[in-house]
C-alpha cells in the first residue's frame, strides 16, 4: 500500500510547493482545496499523514480534526498556519495533533516530520486492522461464551466458573474449546492477549 501524504489547504501555491517537496521524498501526495471533499474521499485504514491548514473558509482545520476524531480515524495531523496562533496550536495538540508548522516552512523540518509521522501512521493503521479483526472474531461468541471468557481472563478455574454460572465443569470445558476455536488461538496466553486488547479493563485488579 502506498504511503500517502494528504495536503488540505485553500492556498493553491502552498499546495503546489508542498506537493513538489514531499513527492521528492518518494511519497504519494494528494491535495485538496476543499476539506469536505477530503473527508468524503478519505479511505481508512492506510499509512498516511495529513498536512492540514488551520484556517480555511469552508471548514476550519479544527473542524476537520474534530470530524476525524468522531469517526475514530487516528491519522497523524500536522497543522499548518501563517498566523502563529499559539492558542489554536495548543487546542489542536490537546485534540491529538502531532505537530504544528508555521509558514514560511522549513523544508528540512517538513521532511523530518513526514518521515517521523509516517512511521506512526503505519503503527496506527496496523493497530486499527488488528482491532477490526478481533471485533469480527468476538462477534462470533455467544453471551454465555463471553461470560466464561471474562472469568478465564480474571483467573477463575473451571470449577469456579462452573459454580459462578451454575453450569457443569464439562459445559465450561466445552465453552472454553469453542472460545479458543472462534478466536483462532491455541494457547491461553494468546487468548489473554486478544481478550485484554479487546477489553483492557479486564486487566484491572
PDB file of C-alpha atoms in Angstrom, residues 5 17-27 49 51 78 99 101 105-119:
ATOM      1  CA  UNK A   5       0.558  12.466   2.371  1.00  0.00           C
ATOM      2  CA  UNK A  17       5.037  23.812  -3.229  1.00  0.00           C
ATOM      3  CA  UNK A  18       4.363  21.204  -0.525  1.00  0.00           C
ATOM      4  CA  UNK A  19       3.397  18.593  -3.102  1.00  0.00           C
ATOM      5  CA  UNK A  20       6.611  19.094  -5.049  1.00  0.00           C
ATOM      6  CA  UNK A  21       8.722  18.963  -1.878  1.00  0.00           C
ATOM      7  CA  UNK A  22       7.091  15.813  -0.481  1.00  0.00           C
ATOM      8  CA  UNK A  23       6.994  13.908  -3.770  1.00  0.00           C
ATOM      9  CA  UNK A  24      10.791  14.248  -3.973  1.00  0.00           C
ATOM     10  CA  UNK A  25      10.862  12.059  -0.817  1.00  0.00           C
ATOM     11  CA  UNK A  26       9.032   9.275  -2.643  1.00  0.00           C
ATOM     12  CA  UNK A  27       5.581   9.661  -1.090  1.00  0.00           C
ATOM     13  CA  UNK A  49      -0.111  11.728   7.188  1.00  0.00           C
ATOM     14  CA  UNK A  51      -0.918  18.343   6.444  1.00  0.00           C
ATOM     15  CA  UNK A  78       0.479  18.287  11.176  1.00  0.00           C
ATOM     16  CA  UNK A  99       2.755  18.743  15.187  1.00  0.00           C
ATOM     17  CA  UNK A 101       4.118  24.236  11.427  1.00  0.00           C
ATOM     18  CA  UNK A 105       8.082  26.425   6.054  1.00  0.00           C
ATOM     19  CA  UNK A 106      11.454  24.959   6.831  1.00  0.00           C
ATOM     20  CA  UNK A 107      11.846  22.294   4.120  1.00  0.00           C
ATOM     21  CA  UNK A 108      14.201  20.094   6.133  1.00  0.00           C
ATOM     22  CA  UNK A 109      11.818  20.212   9.102  1.00  0.00           C
ATOM     23  CA  UNK A 110       8.850  19.200   6.925  1.00  0.00           C
ATOM     24  CA  UNK A 111      10.709  16.191   5.522  1.00  0.00           C
ATOM     25  CA  UNK A 112      11.753  15.085   9.010  1.00  0.00           C
ATOM     26  CA  UNK A 113       8.179  15.395  10.289  1.00  0.00           C
ATOM     27  CA  UNK A 114       6.728  13.403   7.385  1.00  0.00           C
ATOM     28  CA  UNK A 115       9.238  10.556   7.843  1.00  0.00           C
ATOM     29  CA  UNK A 116       8.685  10.525  11.595  1.00  0.00           C
ATOM     30  CA  UNK A 117       4.893  10.582  11.468  1.00  0.00           C
ATOM     31  CA  UNK A 118       4.629   8.103   8.604  1.00  0.00           C
ATOM     32  CA  UNK A 119       6.179   5.509  10.928  1.00  0.00           C
TER      33      UNK A 119
END
